[in-house]
mmCIF file with all atom_site columns, C-alpha atoms in Angstrom:
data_model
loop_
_atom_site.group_PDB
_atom_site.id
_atom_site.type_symbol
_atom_site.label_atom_id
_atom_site.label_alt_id
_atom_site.label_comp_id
_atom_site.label_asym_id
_atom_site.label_entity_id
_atom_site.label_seq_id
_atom_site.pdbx_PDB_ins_code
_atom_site.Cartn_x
_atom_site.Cartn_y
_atom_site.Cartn_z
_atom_site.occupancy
_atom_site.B_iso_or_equiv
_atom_site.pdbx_formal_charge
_atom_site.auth_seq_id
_atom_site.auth_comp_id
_atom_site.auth_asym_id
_atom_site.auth_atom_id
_atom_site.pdbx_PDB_model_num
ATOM 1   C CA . UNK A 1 1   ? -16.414 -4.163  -4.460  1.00 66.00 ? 1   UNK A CA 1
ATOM 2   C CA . UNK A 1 2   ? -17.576 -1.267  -6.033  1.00 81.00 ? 2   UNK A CA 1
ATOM 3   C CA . UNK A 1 3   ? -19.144 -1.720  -9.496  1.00 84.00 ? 3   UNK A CA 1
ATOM 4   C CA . UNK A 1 4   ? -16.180 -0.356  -11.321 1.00 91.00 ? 4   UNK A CA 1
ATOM 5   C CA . UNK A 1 5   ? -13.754 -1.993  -9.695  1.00 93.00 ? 5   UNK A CA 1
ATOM 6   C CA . UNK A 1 6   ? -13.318 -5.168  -12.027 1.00 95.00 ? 6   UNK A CA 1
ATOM 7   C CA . UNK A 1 7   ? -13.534 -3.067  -15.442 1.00 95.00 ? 7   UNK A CA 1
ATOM 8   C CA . UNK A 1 8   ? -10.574 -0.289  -13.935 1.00 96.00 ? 8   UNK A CA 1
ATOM 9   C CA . UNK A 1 9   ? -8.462  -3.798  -12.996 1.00 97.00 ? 9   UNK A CA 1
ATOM 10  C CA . UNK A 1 10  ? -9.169  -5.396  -16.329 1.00 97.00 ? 10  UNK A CA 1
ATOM 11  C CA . UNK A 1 11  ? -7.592  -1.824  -17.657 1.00 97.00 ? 11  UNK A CA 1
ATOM 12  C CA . UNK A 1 12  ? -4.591  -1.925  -16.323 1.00 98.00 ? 12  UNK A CA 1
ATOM 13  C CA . UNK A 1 13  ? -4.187  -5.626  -17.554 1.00 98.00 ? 13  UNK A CA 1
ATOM 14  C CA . UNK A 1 14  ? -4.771  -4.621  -20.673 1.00 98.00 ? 14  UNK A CA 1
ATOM 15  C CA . UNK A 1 15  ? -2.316  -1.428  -20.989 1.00 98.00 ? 15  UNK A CA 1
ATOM 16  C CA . UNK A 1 16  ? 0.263   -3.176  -19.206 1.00 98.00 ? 16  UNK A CA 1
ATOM 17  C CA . UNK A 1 17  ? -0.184  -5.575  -22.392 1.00 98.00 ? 17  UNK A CA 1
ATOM 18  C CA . UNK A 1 18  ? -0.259  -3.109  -24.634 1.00 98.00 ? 18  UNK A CA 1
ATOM 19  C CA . UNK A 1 19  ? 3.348   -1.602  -22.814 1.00 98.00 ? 19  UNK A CA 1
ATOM 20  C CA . UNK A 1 20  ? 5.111   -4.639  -23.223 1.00 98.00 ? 20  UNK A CA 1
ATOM 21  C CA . UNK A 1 21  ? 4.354   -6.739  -20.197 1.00 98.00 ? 21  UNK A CA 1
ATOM 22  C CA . UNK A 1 22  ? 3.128   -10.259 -20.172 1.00 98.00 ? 22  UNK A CA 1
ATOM 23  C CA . UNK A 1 23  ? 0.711   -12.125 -17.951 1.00 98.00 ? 23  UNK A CA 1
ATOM 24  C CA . UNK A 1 24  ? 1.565   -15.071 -16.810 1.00 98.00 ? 24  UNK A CA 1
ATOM 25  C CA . UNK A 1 25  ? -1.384  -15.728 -14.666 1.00 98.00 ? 25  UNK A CA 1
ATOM 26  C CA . UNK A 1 26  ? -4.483  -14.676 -14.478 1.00 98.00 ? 26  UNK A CA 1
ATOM 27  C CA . UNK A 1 27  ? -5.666  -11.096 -15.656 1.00 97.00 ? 27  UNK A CA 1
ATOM 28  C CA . UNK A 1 28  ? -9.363  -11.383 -16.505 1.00 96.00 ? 28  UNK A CA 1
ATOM 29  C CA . UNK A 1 29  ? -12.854 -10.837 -14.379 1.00 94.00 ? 29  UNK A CA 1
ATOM 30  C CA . UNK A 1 30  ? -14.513 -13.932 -12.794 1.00 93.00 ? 30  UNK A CA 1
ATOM 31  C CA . UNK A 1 31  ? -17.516 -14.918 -11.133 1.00 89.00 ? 31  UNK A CA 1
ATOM 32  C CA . UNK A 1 32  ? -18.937 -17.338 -8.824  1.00 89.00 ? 32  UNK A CA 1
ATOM 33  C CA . UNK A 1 33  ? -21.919 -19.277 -9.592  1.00 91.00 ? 33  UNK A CA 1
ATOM 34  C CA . UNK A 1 34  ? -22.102 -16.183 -12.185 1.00 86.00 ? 34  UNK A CA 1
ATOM 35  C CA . UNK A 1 35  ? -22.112 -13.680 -9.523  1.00 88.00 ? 35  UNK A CA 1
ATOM 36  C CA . UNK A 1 36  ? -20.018 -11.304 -7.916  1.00 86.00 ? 36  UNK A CA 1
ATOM 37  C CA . UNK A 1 37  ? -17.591 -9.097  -9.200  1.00 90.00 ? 37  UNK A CA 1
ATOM 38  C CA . UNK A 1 38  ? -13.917 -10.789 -8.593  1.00 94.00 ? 38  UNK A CA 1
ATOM 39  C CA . UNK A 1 39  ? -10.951 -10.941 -10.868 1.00 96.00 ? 39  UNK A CA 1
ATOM 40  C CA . UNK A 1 40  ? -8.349  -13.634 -10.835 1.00 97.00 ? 40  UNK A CA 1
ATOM 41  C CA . UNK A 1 41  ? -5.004  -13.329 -8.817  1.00 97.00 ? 41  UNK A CA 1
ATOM 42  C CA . UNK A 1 42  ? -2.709  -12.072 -11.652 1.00 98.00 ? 42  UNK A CA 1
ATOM 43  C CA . UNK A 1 43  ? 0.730   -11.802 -12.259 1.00 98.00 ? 43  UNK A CA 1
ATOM 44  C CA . UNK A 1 44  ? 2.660   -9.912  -14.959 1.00 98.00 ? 44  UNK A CA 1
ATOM 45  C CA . UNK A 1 45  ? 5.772   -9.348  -15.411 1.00 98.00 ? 45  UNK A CA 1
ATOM 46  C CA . UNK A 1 46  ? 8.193   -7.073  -17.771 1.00 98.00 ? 46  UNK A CA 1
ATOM 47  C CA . UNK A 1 47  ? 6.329   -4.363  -16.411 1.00 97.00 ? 47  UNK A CA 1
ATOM 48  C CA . UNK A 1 48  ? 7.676   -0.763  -16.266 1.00 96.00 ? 48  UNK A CA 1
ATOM 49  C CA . UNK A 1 49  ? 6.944   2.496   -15.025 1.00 93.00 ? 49  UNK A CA 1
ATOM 50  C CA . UNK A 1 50  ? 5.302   3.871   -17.632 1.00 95.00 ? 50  UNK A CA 1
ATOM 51  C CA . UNK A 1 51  ? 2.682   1.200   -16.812 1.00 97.00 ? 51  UNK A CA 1
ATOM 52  C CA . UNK A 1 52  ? -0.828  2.018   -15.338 1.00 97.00 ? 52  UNK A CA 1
ATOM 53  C CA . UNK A 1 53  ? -0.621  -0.776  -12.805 1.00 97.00 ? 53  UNK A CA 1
ATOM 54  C CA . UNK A 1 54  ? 2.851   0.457   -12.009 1.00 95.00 ? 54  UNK A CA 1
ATOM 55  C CA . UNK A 1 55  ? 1.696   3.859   -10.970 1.00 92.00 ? 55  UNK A CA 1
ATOM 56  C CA . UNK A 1 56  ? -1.653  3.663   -9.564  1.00 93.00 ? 56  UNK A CA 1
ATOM 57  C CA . UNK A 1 57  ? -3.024  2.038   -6.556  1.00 90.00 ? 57  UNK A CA 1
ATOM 58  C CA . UNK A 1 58  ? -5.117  -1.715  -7.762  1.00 91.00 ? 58  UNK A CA 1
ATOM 59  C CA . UNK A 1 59  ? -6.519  -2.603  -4.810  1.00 90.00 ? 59  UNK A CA 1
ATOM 60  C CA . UNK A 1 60  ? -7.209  -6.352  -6.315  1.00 94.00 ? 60  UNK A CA 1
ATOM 61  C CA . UNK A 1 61  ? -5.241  -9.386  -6.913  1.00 96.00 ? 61  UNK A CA 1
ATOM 62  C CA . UNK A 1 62  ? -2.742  -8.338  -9.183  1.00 97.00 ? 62  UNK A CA 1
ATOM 63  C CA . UNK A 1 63  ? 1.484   -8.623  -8.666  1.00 96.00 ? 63  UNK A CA 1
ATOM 64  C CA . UNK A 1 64  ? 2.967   -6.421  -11.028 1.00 96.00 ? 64  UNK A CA 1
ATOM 65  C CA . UNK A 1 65  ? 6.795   -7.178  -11.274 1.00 96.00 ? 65  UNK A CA 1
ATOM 66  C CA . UNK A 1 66  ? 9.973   -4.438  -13.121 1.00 96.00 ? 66  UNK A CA 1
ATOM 67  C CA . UNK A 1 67  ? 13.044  -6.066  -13.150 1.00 95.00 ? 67  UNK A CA 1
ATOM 68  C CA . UNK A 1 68  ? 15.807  -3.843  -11.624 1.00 95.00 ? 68  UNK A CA 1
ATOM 69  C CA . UNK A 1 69  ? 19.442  -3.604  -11.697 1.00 96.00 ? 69  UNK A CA 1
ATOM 70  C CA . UNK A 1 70  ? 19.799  -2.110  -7.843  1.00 97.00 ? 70  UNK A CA 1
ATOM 71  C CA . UNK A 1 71  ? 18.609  -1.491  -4.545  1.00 97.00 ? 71  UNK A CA 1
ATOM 72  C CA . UNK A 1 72  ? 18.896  2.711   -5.605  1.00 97.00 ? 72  UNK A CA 1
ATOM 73  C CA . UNK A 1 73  ? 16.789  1.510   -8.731  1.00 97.00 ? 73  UNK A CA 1
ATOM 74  C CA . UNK A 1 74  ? 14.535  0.448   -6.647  1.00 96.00 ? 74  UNK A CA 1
ATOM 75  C CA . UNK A 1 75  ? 13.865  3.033   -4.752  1.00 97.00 ? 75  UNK A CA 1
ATOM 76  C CA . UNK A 1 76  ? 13.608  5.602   -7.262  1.00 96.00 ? 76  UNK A CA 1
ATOM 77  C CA . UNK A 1 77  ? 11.037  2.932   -9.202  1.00 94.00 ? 77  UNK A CA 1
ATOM 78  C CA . UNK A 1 78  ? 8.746   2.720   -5.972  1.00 94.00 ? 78  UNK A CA 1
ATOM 79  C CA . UNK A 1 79  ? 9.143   6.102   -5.116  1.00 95.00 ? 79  UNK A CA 1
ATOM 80  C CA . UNK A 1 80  ? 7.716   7.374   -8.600  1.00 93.00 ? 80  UNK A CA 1
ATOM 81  C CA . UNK A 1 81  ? 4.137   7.406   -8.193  1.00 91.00 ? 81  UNK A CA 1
ATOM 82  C CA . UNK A 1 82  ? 1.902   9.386   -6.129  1.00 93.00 ? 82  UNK A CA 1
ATOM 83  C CA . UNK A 1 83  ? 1.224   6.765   -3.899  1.00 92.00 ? 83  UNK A CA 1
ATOM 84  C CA . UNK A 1 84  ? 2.682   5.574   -0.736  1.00 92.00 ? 84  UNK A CA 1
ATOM 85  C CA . UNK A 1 85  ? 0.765   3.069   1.333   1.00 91.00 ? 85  UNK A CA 1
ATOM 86  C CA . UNK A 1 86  ? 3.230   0.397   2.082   1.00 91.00 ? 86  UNK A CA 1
ATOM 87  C CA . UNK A 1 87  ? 6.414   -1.307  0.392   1.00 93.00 ? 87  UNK A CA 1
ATOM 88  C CA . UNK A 1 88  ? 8.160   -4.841  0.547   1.00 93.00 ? 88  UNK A CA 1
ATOM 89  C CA . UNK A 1 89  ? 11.788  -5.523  0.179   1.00 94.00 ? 89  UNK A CA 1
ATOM 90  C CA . UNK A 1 90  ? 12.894  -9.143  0.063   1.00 94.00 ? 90  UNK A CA 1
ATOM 91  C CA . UNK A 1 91  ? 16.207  -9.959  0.983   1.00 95.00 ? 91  UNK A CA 1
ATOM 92  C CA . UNK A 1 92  ? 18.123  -12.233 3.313   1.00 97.00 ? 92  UNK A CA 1
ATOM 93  C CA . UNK A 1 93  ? 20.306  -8.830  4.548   1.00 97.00 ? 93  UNK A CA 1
ATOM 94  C CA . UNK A 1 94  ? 18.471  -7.118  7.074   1.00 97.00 ? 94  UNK A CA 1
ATOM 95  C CA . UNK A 1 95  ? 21.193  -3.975  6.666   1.00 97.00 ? 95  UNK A CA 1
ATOM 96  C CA . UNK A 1 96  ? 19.998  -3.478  3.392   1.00 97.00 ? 96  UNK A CA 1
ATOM 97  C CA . UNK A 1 97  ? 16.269  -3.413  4.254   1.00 97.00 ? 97  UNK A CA 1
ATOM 98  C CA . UNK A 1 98  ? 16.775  -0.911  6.428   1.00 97.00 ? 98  UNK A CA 1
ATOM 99  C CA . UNK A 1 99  ? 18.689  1.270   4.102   1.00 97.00 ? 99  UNK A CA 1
ATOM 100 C CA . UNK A 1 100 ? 15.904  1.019   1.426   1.00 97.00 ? 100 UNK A CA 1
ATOM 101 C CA . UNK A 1 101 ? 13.154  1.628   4.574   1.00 97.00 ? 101 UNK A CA 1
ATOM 102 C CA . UNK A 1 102 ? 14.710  5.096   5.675   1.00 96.00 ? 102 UNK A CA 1
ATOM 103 C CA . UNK A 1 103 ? 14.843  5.976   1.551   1.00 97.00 ? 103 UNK A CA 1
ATOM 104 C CA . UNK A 1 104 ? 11.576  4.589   0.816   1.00 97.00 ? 104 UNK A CA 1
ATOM 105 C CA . UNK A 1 105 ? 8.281   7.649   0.827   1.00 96.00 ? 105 UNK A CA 1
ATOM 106 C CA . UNK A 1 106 ? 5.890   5.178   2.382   1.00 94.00 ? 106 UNK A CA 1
ATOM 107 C CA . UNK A 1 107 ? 4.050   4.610   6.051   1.00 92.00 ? 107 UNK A CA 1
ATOM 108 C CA . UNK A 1 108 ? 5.093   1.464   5.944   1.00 93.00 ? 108 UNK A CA 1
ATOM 109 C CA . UNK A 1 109 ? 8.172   -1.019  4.904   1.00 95.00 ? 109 UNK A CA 1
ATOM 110 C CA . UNK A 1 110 ? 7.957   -4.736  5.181   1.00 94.00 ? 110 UNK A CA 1
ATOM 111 C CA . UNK A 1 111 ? 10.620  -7.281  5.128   1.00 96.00 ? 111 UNK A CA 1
ATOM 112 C CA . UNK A 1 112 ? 10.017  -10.647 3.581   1.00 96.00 ? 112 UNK A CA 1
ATOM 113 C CA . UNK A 1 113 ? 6.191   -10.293 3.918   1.00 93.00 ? 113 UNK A CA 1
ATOM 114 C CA . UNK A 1 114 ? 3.638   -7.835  3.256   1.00 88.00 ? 114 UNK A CA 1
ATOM 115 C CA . UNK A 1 115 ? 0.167   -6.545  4.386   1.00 81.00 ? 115 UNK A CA 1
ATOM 116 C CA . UNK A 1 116 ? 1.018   -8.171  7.837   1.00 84.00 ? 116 UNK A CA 1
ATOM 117 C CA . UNK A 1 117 ? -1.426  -5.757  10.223  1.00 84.00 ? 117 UNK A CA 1
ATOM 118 C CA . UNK A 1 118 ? 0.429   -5.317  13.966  1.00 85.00 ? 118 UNK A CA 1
ATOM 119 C CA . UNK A 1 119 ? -2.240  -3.246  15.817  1.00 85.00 ? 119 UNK A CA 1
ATOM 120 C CA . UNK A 1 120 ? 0.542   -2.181  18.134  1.00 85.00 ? 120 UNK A CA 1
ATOM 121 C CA . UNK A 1 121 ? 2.067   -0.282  14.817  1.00 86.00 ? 121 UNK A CA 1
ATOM 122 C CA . UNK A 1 122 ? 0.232   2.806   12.992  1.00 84.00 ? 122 UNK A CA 1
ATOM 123 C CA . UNK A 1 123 ? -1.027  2.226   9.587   1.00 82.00 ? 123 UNK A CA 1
ATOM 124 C CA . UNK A 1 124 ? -0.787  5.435   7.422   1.00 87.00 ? 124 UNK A CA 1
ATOM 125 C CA . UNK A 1 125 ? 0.528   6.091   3.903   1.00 87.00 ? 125 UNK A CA 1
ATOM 126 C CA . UNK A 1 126 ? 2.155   8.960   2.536   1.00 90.00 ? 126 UNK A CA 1
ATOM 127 C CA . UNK A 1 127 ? 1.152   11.060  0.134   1.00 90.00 ? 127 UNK A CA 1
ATOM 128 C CA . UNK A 1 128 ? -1.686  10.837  -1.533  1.00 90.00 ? 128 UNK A CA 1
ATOM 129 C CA . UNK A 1 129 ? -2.442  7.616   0.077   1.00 86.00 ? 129 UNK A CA 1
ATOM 130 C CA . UNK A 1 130 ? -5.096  7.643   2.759   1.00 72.00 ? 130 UNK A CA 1
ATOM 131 C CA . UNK A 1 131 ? -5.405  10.869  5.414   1.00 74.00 ? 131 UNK A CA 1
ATOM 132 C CA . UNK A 1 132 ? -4.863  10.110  8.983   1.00 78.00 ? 132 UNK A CA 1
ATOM 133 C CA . UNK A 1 133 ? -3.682  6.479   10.375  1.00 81.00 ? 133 UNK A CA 1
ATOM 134 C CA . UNK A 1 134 ? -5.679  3.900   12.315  1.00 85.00 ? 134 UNK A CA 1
ATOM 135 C CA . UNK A 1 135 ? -4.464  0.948   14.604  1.00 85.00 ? 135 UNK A CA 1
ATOM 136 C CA . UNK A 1 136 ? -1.881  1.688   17.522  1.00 85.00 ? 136 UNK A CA 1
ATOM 137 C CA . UNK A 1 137 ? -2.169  3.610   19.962  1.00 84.00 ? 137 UNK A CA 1
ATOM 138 C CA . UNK A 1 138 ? -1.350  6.723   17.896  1.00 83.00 ? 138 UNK A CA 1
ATOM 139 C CA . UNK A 1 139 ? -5.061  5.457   15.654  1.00 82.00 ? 139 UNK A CA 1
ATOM 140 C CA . UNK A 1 140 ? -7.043  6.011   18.849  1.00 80.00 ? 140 UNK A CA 1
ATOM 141 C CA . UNK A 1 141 ? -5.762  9.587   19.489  1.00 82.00 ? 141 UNK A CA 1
ATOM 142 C CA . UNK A 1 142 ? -7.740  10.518  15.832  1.00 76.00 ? 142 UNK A CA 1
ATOM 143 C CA . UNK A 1 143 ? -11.096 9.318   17.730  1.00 77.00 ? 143 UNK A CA 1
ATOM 144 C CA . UNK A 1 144 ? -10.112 11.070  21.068  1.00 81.00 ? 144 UNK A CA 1
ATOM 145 C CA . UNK A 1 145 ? -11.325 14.440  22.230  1.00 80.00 ? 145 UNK A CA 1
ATOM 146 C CA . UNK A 1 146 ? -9.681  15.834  25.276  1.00 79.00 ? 146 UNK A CA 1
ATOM 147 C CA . UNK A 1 147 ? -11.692 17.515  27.777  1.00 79.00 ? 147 UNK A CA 1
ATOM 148 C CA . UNK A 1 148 ? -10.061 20.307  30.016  1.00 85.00 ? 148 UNK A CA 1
ATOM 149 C CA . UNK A 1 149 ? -11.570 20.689  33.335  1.00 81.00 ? 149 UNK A CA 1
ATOM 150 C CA . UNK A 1 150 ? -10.553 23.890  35.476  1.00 83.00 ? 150 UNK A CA 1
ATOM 151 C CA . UNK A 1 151 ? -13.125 23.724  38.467  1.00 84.00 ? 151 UNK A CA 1
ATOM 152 C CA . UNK A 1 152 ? -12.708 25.718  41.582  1.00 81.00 ? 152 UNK A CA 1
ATOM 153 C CA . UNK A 1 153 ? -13.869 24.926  44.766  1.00 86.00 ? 153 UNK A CA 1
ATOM 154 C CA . UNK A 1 154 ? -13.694 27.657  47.220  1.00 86.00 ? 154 UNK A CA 1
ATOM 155 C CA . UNK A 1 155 ? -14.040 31.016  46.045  1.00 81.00 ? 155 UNK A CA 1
ATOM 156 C CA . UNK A 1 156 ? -12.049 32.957  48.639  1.00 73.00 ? 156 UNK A CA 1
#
């Protein structure tokens, strides 16, 4: 991890605290053996928007949860940030999930899971999450110059 990767996670702990929300789990830096720079799996909830951890990308063990009244609150929620990697919807009707997928401004939409990796399916976020895409076949066309060979044989 890099080395101020624990400290920024710690921050947004501590100004989702500060915003109202409350961990539950969680929320400080750990260490094994007194090494290494982890942080526990967290979870906090009450969150909102206005949160840090709401808006930017964490990239560490945290599960920040806003309550919300509708699938179209929803989507407005997760679309407001500048990020766009991937979303989640979790629901038994698969109608629904589909609705929020074609709504949602991210590369990709999971149902009932997340972070599953399909290397038959591009991964690529949307905007400012990430440049480019990488698995699929679509992943290897970023690593693949084309050659165009126009050779002629008799000259006549």
């Amino acid at each position: 991890a890099r080395p101020d990767a624990v400290a920024g996670l710690a921050s947004m702990v501590e100004d989702a605290k500060a915003k109202g929300g409350e961990v539950l789990i969680g929320g400080n830096a750990t260490s094994v053996n007194g090494k290494g720079r982890f942080f526990e799996p967290t979870l906090i909830v009450g969150c909102s928007s206005n949160m840090e951890v709401m808006r930017e990308e964490t990239f560490g063990p945290i599960l920040a949860v806003q309550k919300v009244s509708s699938p179209e609150e929803a989507i407005v929620g997760m679309n407001d940030t500048n990020y766009g990697l991937t979303a989640s919807v979790f629901t038994t009707d698969k109608g629904l999930a589909e609705k929020m997928a074609s709504e949602l401004e991210v590369g990709t939409v999971f149902m009932n899971r997340a972070d599953y990796l399909d290397p038959y399916l591009p991964w690529q976020g949307r905007k400012d999450t990430g440049k480019g895409l990488s698995l699929s076949q679509f992943g290897f066309d970023a690593f693949t110059n084309l050659k165009n060979l126009h050779f002629k044989l008799k000259t006549a």
